[in-house]
Short mmCIF file of C-alpha atoms in Angstrom, two decimals:
data_model
loop_
_atom_site.label_atom_id
_atom_site.label_comp_id
_atom_site.label_asym_id
_atom_site.label_seq_id
_atom_site.Cartn_x
_atom_site.Cartn_y
_atom_site.Cartn_z
CA UNK A 1 -31.25 -3.11 -51.08
CA UNK A 2 -33.72 -2.28 -48.07
CA UNK A 3 -34.50 -4.93 -45.44
CA UNK A 4 -37.32 -7.49 -46.06
CA UNK A 5 -40.68 -6.00 -44.91
CA UNK A 6 -42.18 -9.53 -44.59
CA UNK A 7 -39.96 -10.09 -41.38
CA UNK A 8 -39.21 -6.39 -40.34
CA UNK A 9 -41.96 -3.78 -39.35
CA UNK A 10 -39.84 -1.17 -37.64
CA UNK A 11 -36.21 -0.97 -36.59
CA UNK A 12 -34.52 -4.09 -36.63
CA UNK A 13 -35.97 -7.73 -37.06
CA UNK A 14 -38.57 -7.95 -34.57
CA UNK A 15 -42.18 -7.25 -34.48
CA UNK A 16 -43.87 -5.22 -31.64
CA UNK A 17 -45.55 -8.35 -30.43
CA UNK A 18 -42.35 -10.27 -30.55
CA UNK A 19 -40.65 -7.45 -28.69
CA UNK A 20 -43.40 -7.60 -26.17
CA UNK A 21 -42.93 -11.28 -25.50
CA UNK A 22 -39.36 -10.91 -25.08
CA UNK A 23 -39.71 -8.09 -22.68
CA UNK A 24 -42.13 -10.46 -20.62
CA UNK A 25 -39.54 -13.44 -20.66
CA UNK A 26 -36.97 -11.07 -19.45
CA UNK A 27 -39.25 -9.87 -16.48
CA UNK A 28 -40.16 -13.40 -15.60
CA UNK A 29 -36.60 -14.62 -15.80
CA UNK A 30 -35.18 -11.88 -13.61
CA UNK A 31 -38.27 -12.30 -11.22
CA UNK A 32 -37.40 -16.20 -10.93
CA UNK A 33 -33.66 -15.97 -10.78
CA UNK A 34 -33.17 -12.43 -9.37
CA UNK A 35 -32.94 -10.83 -5.95
CA UNK A 36 -34.75 -7.88 -4.63
CA UNK A 37 -32.54 -4.94 -4.47
CA UNK A 38 -33.13 -1.50 -2.95
CA UNK A 39 -32.85 1.18 -5.37
CA UNK A 40 -32.03 4.69 -3.99
CA UNK A 41 -31.92 7.69 -6.51
CA UNK A 42 -29.83 10.60 -5.76
CA UNK A 43 -31.30 14.04 -5.47
CA UNK A 44 -28.77 16.92 -6.20
CA UNK A 45 -29.01 19.53 -3.75
CA UNK A 46 -26.00 22.09 -4.18
CA UNK A 47 -24.50 21.54 -7.71
CA UNK A 48 -21.30 23.17 -7.84
CA UNK A 49 -20.94 24.05 -11.63
CA UNK A 50 -17.31 25.22 -11.15
CA UNK A 51 -16.21 21.66 -9.92
CA UNK A 52 -19.10 19.83 -11.36
CA UNK A 53 -19.74 18.08 -8.03
CA UNK A 54 -22.51 18.05 -5.24
CA UNK A 55 -21.32 17.55 -1.71
CA UNK A 56 -24.84 17.80 -0.27
CA UNK A 57 -26.29 14.94 -2.36
CA UNK A 58 -29.48 13.64 -0.60
CA UNK A 59 -30.72 10.00 -0.79
CA UNK A 60 -34.23 9.85 0.76
CA UNK A 61 -36.22 7.62 -1.35
CA UNK A 62 -36.02 3.87 -1.98
CA UNK A 63 -37.65 1.30 -4.27
CA UNK A 64 -37.63 -2.34 -4.01
CA UNK A 65 -36.68 -3.55 -7.53
CA UNK A 66 -35.76 -7.14 -8.73
CA UNK A 67 -32.46 -7.54 -10.49
CA UNK A 68 -30.36 -10.22 -11.81
CA UNK A 69 -26.76 -10.53 -10.69
CA UNK A 70 -24.67 -11.25 -13.78
CA UNK A 71 -21.54 -12.03 -11.70
CA UNK A 72 -23.51 -14.65 -9.72
CA UNK A 73 -20.45 -16.66 -8.59
CA UNK A 74 -18.97 -13.74 -6.53
CA UNK A 75 -18.02 -9.86 -6.47
CA UNK A 76 -15.62 -8.78 -9.01
CA UNK A 77 -13.20 -6.05 -8.09
CA UNK A 78 -10.30 -5.75 -5.88
CA UNK A 79 -12.07 -6.68 -2.74
CA UNK A 80 -10.55 -6.16 0.66
CA UNK A 81 -7.45 -3.71 0.48
CA UNK A 82 -5.36 -2.00 2.70
CA UNK A 83 -3.66 1.32 1.92
CA UNK A 84 -2.38 4.31 3.64
CA UNK A 85 -5.91 5.40 4.46
CA UNK A 86 -6.70 2.09 6.03
CA UNK A 87 -9.07 -0.64 5.06
CA UNK A 88 -11.35 -0.38 2.04
CA UNK A 89 -13.58 -2.51 0.31
CA UNK A 90 -13.53 -2.42 -3.33
CA UNK A 91 -16.29 -4.83 -4.46
CA UNK A 92 -17.95 -4.54 -7.84
CA UNK A 93 -21.09 -6.22 -9.39
CA UNK A 94 -23.18 -6.14 -12.48
CA UNK A 95 -26.92 -6.15 -12.22
CA UNK A 96 -29.45 -6.67 -14.94
CA UNK A 97 -32.82 -4.71 -14.32
CA UNK A 98 -35.79 -5.07 -16.62
CA UNK A 99 -36.61 -1.79 -18.51
CA UNK A 100 -40.16 -2.21 -18.10
CA UNK A 101 -40.19 -3.08 -14.41
CA UNK A 102 -37.97 -0.40 -13.58
CA UNK A 103 -40.25 2.33 -15.29
CA UNK A 104 -43.05 0.71 -13.58
CA UNK A 105 -41.67 0.74 -10.06
CA UNK A 106 -39.35 3.93 -10.03
CA UNK A 107 -41.35 5.73 -12.66
CA UNK A 108 -38.15 6.81 -14.34
CA UNK A 109 -37.09 5.63 -17.84
CA UNK A 110 -33.43 4.92 -16.97
CA UNK A 111 -31.34 4.27 -13.83
CA UNK A 112 -28.88 6.93 -13.42
CA UNK A 113 -25.24 6.98 -12.73
CA UNK A 114 -24.59 8.07 -9.11
CA UNK A 115 -27.85 6.44 -7.68
CA UNK A 116 -27.39 3.77 -5.04
CA UNK A 117 -28.21 0.11 -4.88
CA UNK A 118 -28.39 -1.60 -1.59
CA UNK A 119 -27.95 -5.52 -1.61
CA UNK A 120 -29.80 -6.55 1.38
CA UNK A 121 -28.42 -10.11 1.45
CA UNK A 122 -24.80 -9.29 1.96
CA UNK A 123 -25.66 -5.53 3.26
CA UNK A 124 -23.60 -4.09 0.65
CA UNK A 125 -24.26 -0.43 -0.67
CA UNK A 126 -23.34 0.05 -4.12
CA UNK A 127 -23.06 3.13 -6.38
CA UNK A 128 -24.05 2.81 -10.19
CA UNK A 129 -20.94 3.82 -11.90
CA UNK A 130 -22.36 3.15 -15.46
CA UNK A 131 -25.35 2.05 -17.38
CA UNK A 132 -24.65 -0.29 -20.10
CA UNK A 133 -27.72 0.19 -22.47
CA UNK A 134 -26.19 -1.18 -25.64
CA UNK A 135 -25.05 -4.73 -24.91
CA UNK A 136 -26.82 -6.68 -26.30
CA UNK A 137 -27.47 -4.35 -29.21
CA UNK A 138 -31.29 -3.95 -29.44
CA UNK A 139 -32.43 -7.68 -29.71
CA UNK A 140 -35.81 -7.86 -31.89
CA UNK A 141 -35.36 -3.95 -32.45
CA UNK A 142 -35.80 -2.94 -28.77
CA UNK A 143 -34.18 -2.64 -25.32
CA UNK A 144 -35.54 -4.99 -22.65
CA UNK A 145 -33.08 -4.47 -19.76
CA UNK A 146 -29.99 -2.32 -18.57
CA UNK A 147 -26.93 -3.73 -17.00
CA UNK A 148 -25.84 -1.66 -14.10
CA UNK A 149 -22.11 -1.59 -13.35
CA UNK A 150 -21.83 -1.04 -9.63
CA UNK A 151 -19.06 -0.54 -7.33
CA UNK A 152 -19.23 -0.07 -3.41
CA UNK A 153 -20.23 3.48 -2.19
CA UNK A 154 -17.62 5.93 -1.16
CA UNK A 155 -19.48 7.73 1.58
CA UNK A 156 -18.46 11.50 2.23
CA UNK A 157 -21.29 12.29 4.78
CA UNK A 158 -24.16 12.93 2.15
CA UNK A 159 -27.59 12.93 3.43
CA UNK A 160 -28.89 9.27 3.47
CA UNK A 161 -32.54 9.31 5.02
CA UNK A 162 -34.32 6.37 3.43
CA UNK A 163 -36.02 5.07 6.58
CA UNK A 164 -34.37 1.85 5.92
CA UNK A 165 -31.54 0.17 7.76
CA UNK A 166 -29.26 1.88 5.19
CA UNK A 167 -29.39 5.04 7.30
CA UNK A 168 -27.20 3.73 9.88
CA UNK A 169 -24.41 4.36 7.75
CA UNK A 170 -24.33 7.84 9.23
CA UNK A 171 -24.08 6.65 12.78
CA UNK A 172 -21.52 4.43 11.78
CA UNK A 173 -19.07 6.69 10.11
CA UNK A 174 -20.01 10.06 11.09
CA UNK A 175 -17.71 9.82 14.20
CA UNK A 176 -15.00 8.02 12.41
CA UNK A 177 -12.05 10.12 14.18
CA UNK A 178 -12.41 7.59 16.98
CA UNK A 179 -14.12 4.62 15.55
CA UNK A 180 -12.55 3.02 12.47
CA UNK A 181 -9.65 4.73 11.01
CA UNK A 182 -9.12 7.98 12.87
CA UNK A 183 -6.77 8.15 15.96
CA UNK A 184 -7.17 11.72 16.57
CA UNK A 185 -8.05 11.38 20.17
CA UNK A 186 -5.14 9.08 20.90
CA UNK A 187 -2.80 11.37 19.15
CA UNK A 188 -4.10 14.10 21.33
CA UNK A 189 -3.79 12.26 24.51
CA UNK A 190 -0.27 11.00 23.62
CA UNK A 191 0.79 14.45 22.59
CA UNK A 192 -0.21 16.05 25.86
CA UNK A 193 2.90 15.47 27.98
CA UNK A 194 5.18 15.89 24.88
CA UNK A 195 4.17 19.25 23.40
CA UNK A 196 4.30 22.57 25.00
CA UNK A 197 1.43 24.28 23.30
CA UNK A 198 1.42 27.31 25.69
CA UNK A 199 0.72 29.18 22.53
CA UNK A 200 -2.57 27.68 21.29
CA UNK A 201 -2.58 25.20 18.68
CA UNK A 202 -3.41 26.94 15.72
CA UNK A 203 -4.83 23.96 14.06
CA UNK A 204 -7.32 23.26 16.84
CA UNK A 205 -8.55 26.42 18.28
CA UNK A 206 -10.77 27.88 15.91
CA UNK A 207 -14.45 29.30 16.06
CA UNK A 208 -16.82 27.72 13.39
CA UNK B 1 30.45 -1.87 19.51
CA UNK B 2 28.47 1.32 19.28
CA UNK B 3 26.86 1.10 22.68
CA UNK B 4 27.16 -1.02 25.50
CA UNK B 5 23.71 -0.72 27.05
CA UNK B 6 20.65 -0.52 24.94
CA UNK B 7 18.97 3.06 24.91
CA UNK B 8 15.90 4.19 23.28
CA UNK B 9 14.33 7.71 24.10
CA UNK B 10 11.53 7.55 21.62
CA UNK B 11 12.46 10.87 20.13
CA UNK B 12 11.46 10.06 16.55
CA UNK B 13 8.18 8.36 17.89
CA UNK B 14 7.38 11.55 19.92
CA UNK B 15 8.08 13.60 16.94
CA UNK B 16 5.58 11.43 15.11
CA UNK B 17 2.96 12.08 17.84
CA UNK B 18 3.96 15.71 17.83
CA UNK B 19 3.57 16.18 14.09
CA UNK B 20 0.21 14.36 14.35
CA UNK B 21 -1.09 16.67 17.19
CA UNK B 22 -0.66 19.68 14.45
CA UNK B 23 -3.22 17.95 12.13
CA UNK B 24 -5.49 16.01 14.32
CA UNK B 25 -8.20 18.76 14.54
CA UNK B 26 -9.05 19.73 10.91
CA UNK B 27 -12.67 20.04 10.38
CA UNK B 28 -14.81 20.63 7.17
CA UNK B 29 -18.07 21.92 6.75
CA UNK B 30 -21.12 21.20 4.49
CA UNK B 31 -22.48 24.45 3.76
CA UNK B 32 -26.16 24.81 2.18
CA UNK B 33 -26.91 27.29 -0.56
CA UNK B 34 -28.42 29.70 1.96
CA UNK B 35 -25.14 29.83 3.87
CA UNK B 36 -26.09 27.70 7.01
CA UNK B 37 -23.82 24.99 8.13
CA UNK B 38 -25.43 21.58 7.73
CA UNK B 39 -22.58 19.32 9.00
CA UNK B 40 -19.15 19.92 10.42
CA UNK B 41 -17.05 17.04 10.04
CA UNK B 42 -13.66 16.34 11.92
CA UNK B 43 -11.39 14.75 9.40
CA UNK B 44 -9.97 11.47 10.77
CA UNK B 45 -6.33 11.27 10.82
CA UNK B 46 -3.97 8.14 11.52
CA UNK B 47 -0.29 7.17 11.10
CA UNK B 48 -0.55 5.66 7.54
CA UNK B 49 1.64 2.49 7.94
CA UNK B 50 0.05 -0.21 10.06
CA UNK B 51 0.15 -3.97 10.78
CA UNK B 52 -2.15 -5.34 8.37
CA UNK B 53 -3.84 -7.82 11.07
CA UNK B 54 -4.43 -4.96 13.48
CA UNK B 55 -5.95 -3.06 10.42
CA UNK B 56 -8.23 -5.89 9.47
CA UNK B 57 -9.18 -6.81 13.24
CA UNK B 58 -10.11 -3.06 13.85
CA UNK B 59 -12.08 -3.01 10.67
CA UNK B 60 -13.93 -6.07 11.21
CA UNK B 61 -15.32 -4.62 14.67
CA UNK B 62 -17.49 -2.54 12.27
CA UNK B 63 -17.64 -4.49 9.14
CA UNK B 64 -18.25 -8.09 10.25
CA UNK B 65 -19.43 -8.02 13.74
CA UNK B 66 -22.08 -5.52 13.39
CA UNK B 67 -25.09 -5.87 11.14
CA UNK B 68 -24.39 -2.56 9.45
CA UNK B 69 -24.18 -1.80 5.73
CA UNK B 70 -20.70 -2.22 4.09
CA UNK B 71 -19.38 0.73 1.77
CA UNK B 72 -16.04 1.24 0.09
CA UNK B 73 -14.62 3.81 2.37
CA UNK B 74 -15.73 7.01 4.29
CA UNK B 75 -14.07 10.15 3.41
CA UNK B 76 -12.47 12.50 3.94
CA UNK B 77 -9.52 10.81 5.52
CA UNK B 78 -6.04 12.15 6.36
CA UNK B 79 -2.95 10.02 7.01
CA UNK B 80 0.75 10.82 7.53
CA UNK B 81 4.01 8.78 7.77
CA UNK B 82 7.75 8.96 7.84
CA UNK B 83 9.28 8.69 4.28
CA UNK B 84 12.72 9.48 5.09
CA UNK B 85 15.51 10.52 7.57
CA UNK B 86 18.75 12.25 6.77
CA UNK B 87 21.69 13.93 8.58
CA UNK B 88 21.51 17.79 8.37
CA UNK B 89 25.09 19.14 8.24
CA UNK B 90 23.84 22.87 8.23
CA UNK B 91 22.88 22.33 12.08
CA UNK B 92 26.07 20.48 13.01
CA UNK B 93 27.37 21.71 16.13
CA UNK B 94 30.41 21.03 18.76
CA UNK B 95 30.40 17.30 19.40
CA UNK B 96 32.06 16.98 22.65
CA UNK B 97 29.77 19.41 24.83
CA UNK B 98 27.57 17.55 27.21
CA UNK B 99 24.29 18.06 28.99
CA UNK B 100 24.25 17.42 32.62
CA UNK B 101 21.03 16.43 34.45
CA UNK B 102 20.28 15.60 38.06
CA UNK B 103 20.24 11.82 39.08
CA UNK B 104 18.18 10.19 41.68
CA UNK B 105 21.45 9.03 43.23
CA UNK B 106 22.72 11.81 44.93
CA UNK B 107 26.50 10.76 44.30
CA UNK B 108 25.87 10.65 40.59
CA UNK B 109 24.98 12.91 37.87
CA UNK B 110 23.57 12.13 34.33
CA UNK B 111 25.44 13.41 31.34
CA UNK B 112 24.70 13.21 27.65
CA UNK B 113 26.48 14.39 24.65
CA UNK B 114 24.63 17.15 22.54
CA UNK B 115 22.10 15.64 20.27
CA UNK B 116 22.42 15.06 16.68
CA UNK B 117 20.83 17.02 13.97
CA UNK B 118 18.56 15.04 11.68
CA UNK B 119 15.77 15.96 9.27
CA UNK B 120 12.65 13.63 9.48
CA UNK B 121 10.60 13.97 6.17
CA UNK B 122 6.83 13.38 6.68
CA UNK B 123 4.34 12.88 3.94
CA UNK B 124 0.77 13.74 4.56
CA UNK B 125 -1.77 12.25 2.47
CA UNK B 126 -5.37 13.79 2.05
CA UNK B 127 -7.99 11.44 0.79
CA UNK B 128 -11.43 13.32 -0.39
CA UNK B 129 -14.42 12.61 -2.46
CA UNK B 130 -14.88 16.15 -3.65
CA UNK B 131 -12.62 18.82 -4.64
CA UNK B 132 -14.10 21.35 -2.27
CA UNK B 133 -13.50 19.42 0.57
CA UNK B 134 -10.01 18.67 -0.19
CA UNK B 135 -9.46 22.57 -0.62
CA UNK B 136 -11.02 23.34 2.60
CA UNK B 137 -8.44 21.02 4.27
CA UNK B 138 -5.59 22.34 2.31
CA UNK B 139 -6.79 26.05 3.16
CA UNK B 140 -6.67 25.37 6.74
CA UNK B 141 -3.09 24.11 6.68
CA UNK B 142 -1.28 26.40 4.34
CA UNK B 143 -1.36 29.67 6.18
CA UNK B 144 0.45 28.39 9.24
CA UNK B 145 3.50 27.38 7.13
CA UNK B 146 5.59 30.45 5.99
CA UNK B 147 7.17 28.17 5.06
CA UNK B 148 7.79 26.54 8.58
CA UNK B 149 5.92 26.27 11.85
CA UNK B 150 7.81 25.47 14.80
CA UNK B 151 6.52 23.03 17.58
CA UNK B 152 8.07 23.09 21.15
CA UNK B 153 8.54 19.57 22.47
CA UNK B 154 9.77 17.80 25.56
CA UNK B 155 11.94 15.29 23.42
CA UNK B 156 12.77 12.88 26.32
CA UNK B 157 10.35 11.73 28.90
CA UNK B 158 11.06 12.76 32.57
CA UNK B 159 13.68 15.26 31.50
CA UNK B 160 12.82 18.70 31.73
CA UNK B 161 14.38 20.13 28.28
CA UNK B 162 12.33 21.72 25.65
CA UNK B 163 13.63 22.18 22.10
CA UNK B 164 11.76 23.78 19.19
CA UNK B 165 11.55 21.92 16.15
CA UNK B 166 10.77 23.81 12.88
CA UNK B 167 8.63 21.92 10.47
CA UNK B 168 8.67 23.19 6.90
CA UNK B 169 6.19 22.57 4.23
CA UNK B 170 8.15 21.59 1.11
CA UNK B 171 5.72 20.58 -1.56
CA UNK B 172 2.05 19.90 -2.32
CA UNK B 173 0.94 17.73 -4.89
CA UNK B 174 -2.46 16.53 -6.25
CA UNK B 175 -3.69 13.21 -7.90
CA UNK B 176 -7.04 13.37 -9.65
CA UNK B 177 -8.10 10.29 -11.66
CA UNK B 178 -10.86 11.99 -13.45
CA UNK B 179 -9.98 10.54 -16.83
CA UNK B 180 -10.29 7.13 -18.11
CA UNK B 181 -13.26 4.65 -18.35
CA UNK B 182 -16.60 5.64 -16.95
CA UNK B 183 -17.14 2.95 -14.43
CA UNK B 184 -13.56 3.50 -12.97
CA UNK B 185 -13.51 5.21 -9.84
CA UNK B 186 -12.29 8.77 -9.42
CA UNK B 187 -9.72 9.24 -6.55
CA UNK B 188 -8.80 12.67 -5.38
CA UNK B 189 -5.73 12.54 -3.24
CA UNK B 190 -3.49 15.48 -2.02
CA UNK B 191 -0.07 14.83 -1.00
CA UNK B 192 1.89 17.21 1.32
CA UNK B 193 5.60 16.86 2.13
CA UNK B 194 7.17 18.30 5.39
CA UNK B 195 10.77 18.27 6.96
CA UNK B 196 11.16 18.38 10.54
CA UNK B 197 14.32 19.72 11.81
CA UNK B 198 14.69 17.06 14.56
CA UNK B 199 17.32 16.03 17.10
CA UNK B 200 18.49 12.49 17.93
CA UNK B 201 19.89 12.06 21.35
CA UNK B 202 22.90 9.73 22.24
CA UNK B 203 22.82 7.60 25.50
CA UNK B 204 22.91 9.09 28.93
CA UNK B 205 25.61 7.79 31.02
CA UNK B 206 26.24 8.16 34.82
CA UNK B 207 29.02 10.28 35.89
CA UNK B 208 30.32 10.62 39.58
CA UNK B 209 30.06 13.87 41.59
CA UNK B 210 33.50 15.56 41.56
CA UNK B 211 34.43 16.07 45.17
CA UNK B 212 38.30 16.60 44.80
CA UNK B 213 40.03 18.61 42.31
CA UNK B 214 43.84 19.44 42.23
CA UNK B 215 45.69 22.00 40.27
CA UNK B 216 49.20 21.54 39.96
CA UNK B 217 51.58 24.61 38.73
CA UNK B 218 54.76 23.97 36.82
CA UNK B 219 57.65 25.92 35.68
CA UNK B 220 57.50 25.36 31.97
CA UNK B 221 61.02 26.48 31.80
CA UNK B 222 62.54 23.59 33.45
CA UNK B 223 59.55 21.38 34.02
CA UNK B 224 59.76 21.58 37.89
CA UNK B 225 56.67 21.47 39.79
CA UNK B 226 56.14 24.66 41.89
CA UNK B 227 53.13 23.99 44.01
CA UNK B 228 49.62 22.35 43.93
CA UNK B 229 46.44 23.36 45.27
CA UNK B 230 43.65 20.80 46.41
CA UNK B 231 39.71 21.87 46.56
CA UNK B 232 37.68 18.93 48.02
CA UNK B 233 34.57 18.35 49.99
CA UNK B 234 35.07 18.05 53.78
CA UNK B 235 34.22 15.45 54.87
CA UNK B 236 35.13 13.39 51.57
CA UNK B 237 32.31 10.98 52.32
CA UNK B 238 29.68 13.55 52.33
CA UNK B 239 26.56 13.29 49.80
CA UNK B 240 25.02 16.39 48.21
CA UNK B 241 22.30 16.53 50.82
CA UNK B 242 24.72 16.03 53.75
CA UNK B 243 26.35 19.04 55.73
CA UNK B 244 29.81 19.58 54.08
CA UNK B 245 32.45 22.35 53.74
CA UNK B 246 34.88 22.95 51.06
CA UNK B 247 38.70 22.54 52.29
CA UNK B 248 41.46 24.04 50.40
CA UNK B 249 44.98 22.58 50.71
CA UNK B 250 47.94 24.46 49.17
CA UNK B 251 51.32 22.47 48.86
CA UNK B 252 54.67 23.87 47.87
CA UNK B 253 56.80 21.65 45.97
CA UNK B 254 59.55 19.85 47.89
CA UNK B 255 62.19 21.47 45.84
CA UNK B 256 61.35 25.01 45.75
CA UNK B 257 62.85 27.03 42.94
CA UNK B 258 65.92 29.20 43.77
#
């Protein structure tokens, strides 16, 4: 038996006007209870088709988009951790962004995995790990918002030039050998009286 | 009691520093499609295990005290640590031979039994975001280990003694968590294991300078003493830096053999 055409005019239960109303309610709710985040799309620069990775990704644009924090009572994830590579911060967050507003501001139909989200309040830079676009499953027959599953960004010297405070990441981490984790200079100094490198250290004397 | 006085030459600590010196200047490159080098990044290296409080204090200097964006971690990184120490029977040598060193006291010498062979196992971790960057690091290490590379060290501070310590690359493994749920993070870590053929040194003891030596000659047939010869410093109170001569005195036995 087909669905009742007195109640359904397309896919699912909603009519177009009902879908538009729900979209506007979603937009308004996020604008009332949400926060302005900075959305930073990734531009692939040198895609390696063998390893399927891009070591030179570029982040140069930024868009202010309002989003609602689903886990409003705190970050999820493991939080602050210490391992053999020092301190790392594994915070996670789920954000809800209006489909309509995202399209209006960014000009893209969907956010993408790998793009960055900056949370200016706590100054966290997140990476979108996954776009959940099937939950809830098409209310009134259409999609009004996406849920972005985000995790703190792993920085590997990609180009970040957004003309915002996010760009300071490069100045903070590009010389990590002496700043945060690395002890290269100290090891060098301590080893000086201990090691006879009358033959040149093969690991340090090379022309680039 | 194993010893009467505490001693510590930091030989294993020095080996940790020496081993770190081998790996502390690895660099990777970010190369554009046209072949030009966009960035050269020196890979941060540190000893892996650390006091958690100190780690947090040093991290907070940049994470909480400064108004800068927070991220998960910056990569690439390398760490290394000792994972085991074991006695090496293949390098075992004569145990009663002593090394002798000068002392600041002219009437004394310093002596030390031969060092004891121990193998120190190191584990090196390489944490990267991209496969290509991990391979850049690996390829800059592997060619130097065939399968060992020897470093020449001064194992004890202020003692002019050099030893070669062969460091052998024993294994390499890779962990890549690319499978699983989409939202789970992908971790690429390489682990390299090395064995350093190190030496651990026993305590240094003071020994007096021998100023008088006497040799007695016996007839083994009847056990009677035949003669004795004494070699001594003259005057016997002289120090190494004083003027002195060697006096030799030969004495026949009181009851000479008929």
